[in-house]
CSV table of C-alpha atoms in Angstrom, one decimal:
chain,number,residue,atom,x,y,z
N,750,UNK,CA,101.7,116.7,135.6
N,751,UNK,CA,105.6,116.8,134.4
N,752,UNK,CA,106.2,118.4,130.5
N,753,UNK,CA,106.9,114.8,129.8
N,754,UNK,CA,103.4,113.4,130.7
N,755,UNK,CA,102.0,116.4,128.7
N,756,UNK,CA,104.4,116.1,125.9
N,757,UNK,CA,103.1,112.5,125.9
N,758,UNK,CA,99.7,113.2,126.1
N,759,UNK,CA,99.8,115.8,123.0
N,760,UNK,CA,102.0,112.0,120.8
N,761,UNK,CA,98.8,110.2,121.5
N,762,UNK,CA,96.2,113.5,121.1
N,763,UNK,CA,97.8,113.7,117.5
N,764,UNK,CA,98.5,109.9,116.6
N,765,UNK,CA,94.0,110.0,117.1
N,766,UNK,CA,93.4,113.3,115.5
N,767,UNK,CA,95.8,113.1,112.3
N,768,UNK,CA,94.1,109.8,110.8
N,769,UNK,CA,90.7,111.0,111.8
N,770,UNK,CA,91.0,113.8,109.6
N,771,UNK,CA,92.8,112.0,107.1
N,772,UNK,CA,89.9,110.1,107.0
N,773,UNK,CA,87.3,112.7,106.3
N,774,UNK,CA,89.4,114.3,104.1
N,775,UNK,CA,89.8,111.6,102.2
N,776,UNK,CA,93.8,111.6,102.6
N,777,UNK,CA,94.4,107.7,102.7
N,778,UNK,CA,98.5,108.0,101.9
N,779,UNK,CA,98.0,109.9,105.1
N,780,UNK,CA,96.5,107.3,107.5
N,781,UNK,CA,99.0,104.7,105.3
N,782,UNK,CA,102.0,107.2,106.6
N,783,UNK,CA,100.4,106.8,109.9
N,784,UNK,CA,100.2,103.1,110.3
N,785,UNK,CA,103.6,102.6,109.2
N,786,UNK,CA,105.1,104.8,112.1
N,787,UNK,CA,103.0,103.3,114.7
N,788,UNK,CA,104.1,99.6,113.4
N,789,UNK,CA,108.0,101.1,113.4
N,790,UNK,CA,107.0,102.5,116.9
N,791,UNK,CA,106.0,99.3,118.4
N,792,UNK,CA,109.4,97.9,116.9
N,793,UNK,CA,111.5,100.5,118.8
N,794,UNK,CA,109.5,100.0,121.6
N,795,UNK,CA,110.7,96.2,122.0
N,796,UNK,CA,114.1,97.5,121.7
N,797,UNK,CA,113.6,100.2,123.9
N,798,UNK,CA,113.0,97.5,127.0
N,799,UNK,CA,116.6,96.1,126.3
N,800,UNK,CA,118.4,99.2,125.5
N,801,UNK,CA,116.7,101.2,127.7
N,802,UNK,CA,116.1,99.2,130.7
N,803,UNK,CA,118.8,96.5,130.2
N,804,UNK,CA,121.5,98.7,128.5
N,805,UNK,CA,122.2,95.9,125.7
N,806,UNK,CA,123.2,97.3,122.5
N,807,UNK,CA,121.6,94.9,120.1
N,808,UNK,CA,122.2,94.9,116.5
N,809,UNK,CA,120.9,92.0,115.7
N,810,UNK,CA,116.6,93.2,116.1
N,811,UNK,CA,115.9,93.0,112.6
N,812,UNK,CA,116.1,89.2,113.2
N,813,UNK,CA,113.1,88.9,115.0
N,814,UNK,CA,111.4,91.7,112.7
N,815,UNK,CA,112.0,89.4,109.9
N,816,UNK,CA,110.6,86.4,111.8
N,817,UNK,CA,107.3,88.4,112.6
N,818,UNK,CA,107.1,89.1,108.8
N,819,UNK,CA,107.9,86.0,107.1
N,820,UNK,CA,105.9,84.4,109.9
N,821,UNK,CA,103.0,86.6,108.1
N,822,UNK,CA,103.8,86.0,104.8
N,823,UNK,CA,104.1,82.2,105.3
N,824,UNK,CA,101.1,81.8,106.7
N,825,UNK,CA,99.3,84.2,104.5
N,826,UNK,CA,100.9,82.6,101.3
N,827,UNK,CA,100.0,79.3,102.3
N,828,UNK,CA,96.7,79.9,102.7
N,829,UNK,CA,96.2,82.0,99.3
N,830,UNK,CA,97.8,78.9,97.0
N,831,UNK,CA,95.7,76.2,99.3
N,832,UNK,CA,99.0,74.4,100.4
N,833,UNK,CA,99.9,73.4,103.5
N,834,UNK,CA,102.6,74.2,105.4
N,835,UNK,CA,103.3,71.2,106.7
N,836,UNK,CA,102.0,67.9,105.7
N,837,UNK,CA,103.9,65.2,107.7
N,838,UNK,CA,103.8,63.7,110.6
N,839,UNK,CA,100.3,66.1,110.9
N,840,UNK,CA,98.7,68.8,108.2
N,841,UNK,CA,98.9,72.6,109.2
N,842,UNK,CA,97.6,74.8,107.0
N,843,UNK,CA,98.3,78.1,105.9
N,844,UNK,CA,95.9,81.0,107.9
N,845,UNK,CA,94.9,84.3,106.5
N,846,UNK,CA,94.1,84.9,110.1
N,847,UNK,CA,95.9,88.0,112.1
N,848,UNK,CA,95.0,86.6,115.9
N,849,UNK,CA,96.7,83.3,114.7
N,850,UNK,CA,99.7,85.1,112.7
N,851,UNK,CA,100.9,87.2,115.5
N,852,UNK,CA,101.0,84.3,118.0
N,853,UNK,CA,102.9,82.4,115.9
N,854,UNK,CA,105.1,85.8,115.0
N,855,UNK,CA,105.8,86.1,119.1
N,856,UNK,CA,106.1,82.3,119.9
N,857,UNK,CA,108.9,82.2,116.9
N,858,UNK,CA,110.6,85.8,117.7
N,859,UNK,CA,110.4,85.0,121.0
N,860,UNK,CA,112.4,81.0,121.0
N,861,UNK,CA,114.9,83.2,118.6
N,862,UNK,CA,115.2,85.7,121.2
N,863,UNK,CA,115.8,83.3,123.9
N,864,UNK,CA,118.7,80.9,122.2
N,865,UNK,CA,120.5,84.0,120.2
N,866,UNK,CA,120.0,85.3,124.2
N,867,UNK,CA,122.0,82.7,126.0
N,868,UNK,CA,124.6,82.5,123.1
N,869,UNK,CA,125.4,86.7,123.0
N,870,UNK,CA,124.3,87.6,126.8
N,871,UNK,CA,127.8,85.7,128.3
N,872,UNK,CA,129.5,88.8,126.3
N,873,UNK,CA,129.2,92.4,126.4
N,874,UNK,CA,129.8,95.7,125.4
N,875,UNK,CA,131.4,95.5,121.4
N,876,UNK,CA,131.5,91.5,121.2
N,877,UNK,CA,127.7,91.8,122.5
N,878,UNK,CA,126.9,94.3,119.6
N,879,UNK,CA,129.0,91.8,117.2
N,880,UNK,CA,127.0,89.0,117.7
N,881,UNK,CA,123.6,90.1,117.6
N,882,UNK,CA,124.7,91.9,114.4
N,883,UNK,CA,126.3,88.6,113.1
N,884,UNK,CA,122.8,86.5,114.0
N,885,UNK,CA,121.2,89.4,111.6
N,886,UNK,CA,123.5,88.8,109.2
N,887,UNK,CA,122.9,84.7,109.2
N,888,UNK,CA,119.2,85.0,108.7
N,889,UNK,CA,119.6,87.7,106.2
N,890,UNK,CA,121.6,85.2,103.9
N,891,UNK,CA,119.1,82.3,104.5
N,892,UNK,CA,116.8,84.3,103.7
N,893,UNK,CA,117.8,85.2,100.6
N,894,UNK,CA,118.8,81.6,100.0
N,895,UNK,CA,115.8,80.3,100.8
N,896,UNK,CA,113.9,79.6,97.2
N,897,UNK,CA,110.7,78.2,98.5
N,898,UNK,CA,109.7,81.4,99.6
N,899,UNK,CA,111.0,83.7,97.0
N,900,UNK,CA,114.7,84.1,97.6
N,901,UNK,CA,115.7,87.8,97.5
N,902,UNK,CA,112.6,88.5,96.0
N,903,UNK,CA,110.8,88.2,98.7
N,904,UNK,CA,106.5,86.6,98.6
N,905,UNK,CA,103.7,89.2,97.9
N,906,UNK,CA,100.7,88.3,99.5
N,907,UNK,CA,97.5,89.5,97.6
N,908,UNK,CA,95.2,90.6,100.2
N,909,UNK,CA,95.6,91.6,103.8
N,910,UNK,CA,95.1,89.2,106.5
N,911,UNK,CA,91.6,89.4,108.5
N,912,UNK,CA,90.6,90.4,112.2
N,913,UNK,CA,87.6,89.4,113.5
N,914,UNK,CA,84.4,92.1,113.1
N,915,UNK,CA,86.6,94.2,111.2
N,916,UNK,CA,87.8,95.5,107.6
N,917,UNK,CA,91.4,95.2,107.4
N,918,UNK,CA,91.2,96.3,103.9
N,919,UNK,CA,89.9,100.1,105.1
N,920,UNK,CA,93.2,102.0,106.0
N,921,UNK,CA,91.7,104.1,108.8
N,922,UNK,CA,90.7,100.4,110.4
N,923,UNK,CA,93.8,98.8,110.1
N,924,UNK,CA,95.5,101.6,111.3
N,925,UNK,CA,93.1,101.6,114.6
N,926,UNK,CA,94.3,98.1,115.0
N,927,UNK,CA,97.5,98.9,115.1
N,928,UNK,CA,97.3,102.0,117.5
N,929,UNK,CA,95.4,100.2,120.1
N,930,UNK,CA,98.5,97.4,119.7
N,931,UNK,CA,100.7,99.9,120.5
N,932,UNK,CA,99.0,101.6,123.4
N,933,UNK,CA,98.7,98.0,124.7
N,934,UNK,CA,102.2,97.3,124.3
N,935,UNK,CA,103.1,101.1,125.6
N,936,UNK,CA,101.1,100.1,129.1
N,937,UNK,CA,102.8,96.8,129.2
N,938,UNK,CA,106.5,99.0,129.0
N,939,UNK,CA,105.3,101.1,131.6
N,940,UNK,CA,104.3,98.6,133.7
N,941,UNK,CA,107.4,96.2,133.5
N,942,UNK,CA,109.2,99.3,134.1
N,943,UNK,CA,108.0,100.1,137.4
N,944,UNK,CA,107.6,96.5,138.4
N,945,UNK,CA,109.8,94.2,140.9
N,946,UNK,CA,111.7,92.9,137.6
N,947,UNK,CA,111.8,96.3,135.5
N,948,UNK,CA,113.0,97.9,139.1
N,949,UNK,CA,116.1,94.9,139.0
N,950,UNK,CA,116.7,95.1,135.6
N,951,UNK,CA,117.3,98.5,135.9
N,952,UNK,CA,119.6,98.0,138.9
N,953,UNK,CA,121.5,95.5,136.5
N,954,UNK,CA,122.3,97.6,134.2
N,955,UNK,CA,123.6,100.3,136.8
N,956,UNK,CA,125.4,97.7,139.2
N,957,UNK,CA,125.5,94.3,138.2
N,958,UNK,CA,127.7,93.5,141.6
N,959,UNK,CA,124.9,94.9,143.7
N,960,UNK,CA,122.3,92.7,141.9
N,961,UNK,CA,124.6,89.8,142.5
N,962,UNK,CA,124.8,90.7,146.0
N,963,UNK,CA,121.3,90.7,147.1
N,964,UNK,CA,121.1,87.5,145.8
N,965,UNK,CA,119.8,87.5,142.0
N,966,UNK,CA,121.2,86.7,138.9
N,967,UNK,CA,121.5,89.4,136.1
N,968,UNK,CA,121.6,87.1,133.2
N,969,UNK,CA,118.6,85.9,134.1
N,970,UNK,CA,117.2,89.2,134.2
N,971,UNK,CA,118.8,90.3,130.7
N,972,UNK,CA,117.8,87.1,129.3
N,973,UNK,CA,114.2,87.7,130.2
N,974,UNK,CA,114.3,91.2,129.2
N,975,UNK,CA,115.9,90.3,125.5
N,976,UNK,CA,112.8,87.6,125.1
N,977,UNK,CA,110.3,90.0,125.9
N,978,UNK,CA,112.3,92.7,123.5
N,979,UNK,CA,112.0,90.0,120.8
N,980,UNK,CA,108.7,89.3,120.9
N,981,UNK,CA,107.2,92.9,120.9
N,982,UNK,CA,109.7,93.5,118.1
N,983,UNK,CA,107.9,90.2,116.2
N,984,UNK,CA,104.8,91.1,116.4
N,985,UNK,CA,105.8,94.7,114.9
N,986,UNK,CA,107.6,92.8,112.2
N,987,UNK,CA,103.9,90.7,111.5
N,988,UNK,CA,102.3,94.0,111.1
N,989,UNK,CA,104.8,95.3,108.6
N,990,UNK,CA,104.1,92.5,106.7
N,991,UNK,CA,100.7,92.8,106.4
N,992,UNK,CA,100.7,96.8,105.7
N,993,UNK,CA,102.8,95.9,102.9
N,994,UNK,CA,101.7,93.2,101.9
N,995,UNK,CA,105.0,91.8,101.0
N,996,UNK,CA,107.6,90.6,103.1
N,997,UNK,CA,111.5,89.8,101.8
N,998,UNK,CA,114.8,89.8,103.2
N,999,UNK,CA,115.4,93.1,103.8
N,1000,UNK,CA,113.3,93.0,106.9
N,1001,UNK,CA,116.4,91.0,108.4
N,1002,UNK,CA,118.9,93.2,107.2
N,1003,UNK,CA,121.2,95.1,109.0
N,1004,UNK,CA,120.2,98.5,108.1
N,1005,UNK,CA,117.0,97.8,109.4
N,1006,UNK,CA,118.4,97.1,113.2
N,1007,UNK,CA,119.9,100.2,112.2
N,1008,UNK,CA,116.5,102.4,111.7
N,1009,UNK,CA,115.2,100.5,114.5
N,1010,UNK,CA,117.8,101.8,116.8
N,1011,UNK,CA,118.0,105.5,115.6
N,1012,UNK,CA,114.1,105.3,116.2
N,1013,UNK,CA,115.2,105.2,119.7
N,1014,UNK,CA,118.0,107.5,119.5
N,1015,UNK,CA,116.1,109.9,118.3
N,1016,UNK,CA,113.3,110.3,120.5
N,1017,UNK,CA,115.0,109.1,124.2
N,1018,UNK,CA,116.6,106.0,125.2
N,1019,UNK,CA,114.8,104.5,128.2
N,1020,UNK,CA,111.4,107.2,127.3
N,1021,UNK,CA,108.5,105.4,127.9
N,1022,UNK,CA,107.5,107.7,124.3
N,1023,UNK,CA,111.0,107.3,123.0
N,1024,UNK,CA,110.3,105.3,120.0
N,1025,UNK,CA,107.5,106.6,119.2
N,1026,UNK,CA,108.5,110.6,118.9
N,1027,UNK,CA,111.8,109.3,116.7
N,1028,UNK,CA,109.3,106.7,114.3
N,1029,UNK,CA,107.1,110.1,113.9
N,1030,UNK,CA,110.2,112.3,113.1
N,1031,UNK,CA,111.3,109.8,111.4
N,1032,UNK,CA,108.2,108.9,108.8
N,1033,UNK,CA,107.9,112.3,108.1
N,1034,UNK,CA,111.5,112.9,107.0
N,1035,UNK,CA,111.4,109.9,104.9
N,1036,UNK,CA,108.2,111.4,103.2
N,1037,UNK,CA,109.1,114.8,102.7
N,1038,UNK,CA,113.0,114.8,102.4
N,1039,UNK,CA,112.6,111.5,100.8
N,1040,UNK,CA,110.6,113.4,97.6
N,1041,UNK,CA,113.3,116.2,97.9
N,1042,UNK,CA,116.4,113.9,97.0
N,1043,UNK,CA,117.1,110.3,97.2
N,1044,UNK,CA,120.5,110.9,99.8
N,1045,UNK,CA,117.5,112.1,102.3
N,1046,UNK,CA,119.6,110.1,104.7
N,1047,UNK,CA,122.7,112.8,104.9
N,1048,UNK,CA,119.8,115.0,106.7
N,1049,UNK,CA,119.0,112.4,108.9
N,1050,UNK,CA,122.0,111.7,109.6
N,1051,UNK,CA,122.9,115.1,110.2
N,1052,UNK,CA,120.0,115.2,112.9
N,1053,UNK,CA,121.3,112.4,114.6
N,1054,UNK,CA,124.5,113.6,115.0
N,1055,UNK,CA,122.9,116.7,117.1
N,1056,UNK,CA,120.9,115.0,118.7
N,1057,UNK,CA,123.5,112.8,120.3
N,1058,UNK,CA,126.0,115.6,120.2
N,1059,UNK,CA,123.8,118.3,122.2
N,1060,UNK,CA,120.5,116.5,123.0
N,1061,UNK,CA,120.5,115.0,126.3
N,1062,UNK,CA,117.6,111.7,126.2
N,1063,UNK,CA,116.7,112.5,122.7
N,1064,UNK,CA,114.2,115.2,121.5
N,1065,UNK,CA,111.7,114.1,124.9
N,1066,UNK,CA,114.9,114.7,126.9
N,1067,UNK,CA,114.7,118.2,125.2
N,1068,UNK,CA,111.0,118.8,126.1
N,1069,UNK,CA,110.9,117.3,129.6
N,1070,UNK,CA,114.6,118.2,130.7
N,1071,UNK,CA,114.4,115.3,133.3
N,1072,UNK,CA,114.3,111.8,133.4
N,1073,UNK,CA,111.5,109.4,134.0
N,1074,UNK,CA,110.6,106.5,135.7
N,1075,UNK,CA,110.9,104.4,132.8
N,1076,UNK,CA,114.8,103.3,132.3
């Protein structure tokens, strides 16, 4: 077993034991702490397959974790005024229904992912970067314009959504939910990583020429990759939403692209546990440098900085000290 396997092992060990015993001490700001790192987690981790495996810069996430949350908060406030969404040609209804919500969250991130895809994938480097960040910035401003739904203010929904046989209310239940979504979507990483595509996105990234030679098409590849991305990313956004219980423009803006990609900065671009070591580190210095001064960020970014500076693959680059199969 590498130190990185271990390492690993020991993320997992203490994203079971922390909320267990949060739980029986009857620390629920604790297990609420939890959830949200795993949900930012599972965020990073969609970005993570196009940064890490693709190499595409993106600035533009937050787009599709705003369409996993307003797809939530839609649905969700639909169904608590008893309007429906839609009411010609055919009725749909609002759904307080999770299994519903996050298929809708990934179909919708995902169609977002594809055209904002074959618009900014025919650039790269800087003009890549510039027009994922400019798509962020266009649904950001509708979002705020868009009245129906709140404006800037954003729609508070009053209870959270439902999963079948369970008590999404109860935080140490909800925040099981959303642990075994991101082990699921963890496995799924791993195994697009070491499979025939993950293999020649990989090779993409290093040699595009190559690629080309042998016969494949790397914008095909990217383009596949950033849909995927999207869609993990959408489904974080969904769960956001319904931890909250609020959803509002800010989940498009760009400083929120921004936390996404330190996430992965700070724990390894291209680590298979990448994103979810930086959404730890970063939670907890949110929560405890957070009650110490509102400029908490100076520290953070401060720890960035030597990270990138003197950290080679993030703080699991500094534990393992060699590189996996994963990117």
């Amino acid at each position: 077993m590498t130190r990185e396997n271990g390492f690993n092992m020991l993320i997992v060990a203490g994203l079971v034991l922390v909320p267990l015993w949060a739980f029986f001490a009857d620390e629920p700001f604790t297990i609420t702490l939890a959830t949200r790192a795993v949900i930012l987690a599972m965020a990073a981790v969609g970005l993570n397959i196009a940064l890490g495996l693709g190499g595409l810069i993106s600035l533009g996430h937050a787009v599709f974790f705003g369409l996993g949350g307003y797809a939530m908060g839609i649905l969700a406030y639909h169904a608590q005024t008893y309007t429906p969404f839609v009411e010609w040609p055919f009725v749909i209804e609002g759904t307080k229904s999770m299994p519903i919500i996050w298929l809708v969250a990934v179909v919708m991130s995902s169609l977002a992912a594809f055209v904002i895809g074959l618009l900014s994938l025919r650039t790269s480097g800087a003009y890549f970067i510039m027009i994922t960040l400019a798509f962020g910035q266009m649904f950001f401003f509708f979002s705020i314009s868009w009245s129906a739904y709140g404006g800037e203010d954003g729609v508070s929904i009053y209870l959270r959504n439902g999963f079948p046989g369970l008590n999404t209310l109860a935080p140490i239940q909800f925040y099981g939910l959303c642990f075994g979504l991101l082990m699921l979507v963890l496995l799924f990483a791993s195994l697009l990583a070491r499979s025939p595509f993950g293999l020649a996105l990989n090779a993409a990234r290093q040699s595009e020429q190559r690629v080309q030679a042998v016969g494949m098409m790397p914008f095909r590849l990217r383009l596949a990759a950033f849909v995927i991305s999207g869609a993990i990313t959408g489904l974080a956004g969904a769960l956001f939403a319904d931890l909250n219980r609020f959803v509002s423009p800010a989940m498009f803006s760009w400083q929120m692209s921004g936390e996404i990609m330190i996430l992965v900065i700070l724990g390894g671009v291209g680590r298979l546990y990448g994103p979810v070591v930086g959404a730890i580190v970063y939670v907890m210095l949110e929560h405890v440098l957070g009650d110490l001064s509102d400029y908490w960020h100076i520290y953070l970014g401060v720890l960035l900085l030597l990270v990138v500076l003197f950290v080679k693959g993030g703080i699991i680059g500094a534990v393992s000290g060699r590189r996996t199969a994963h990117g």
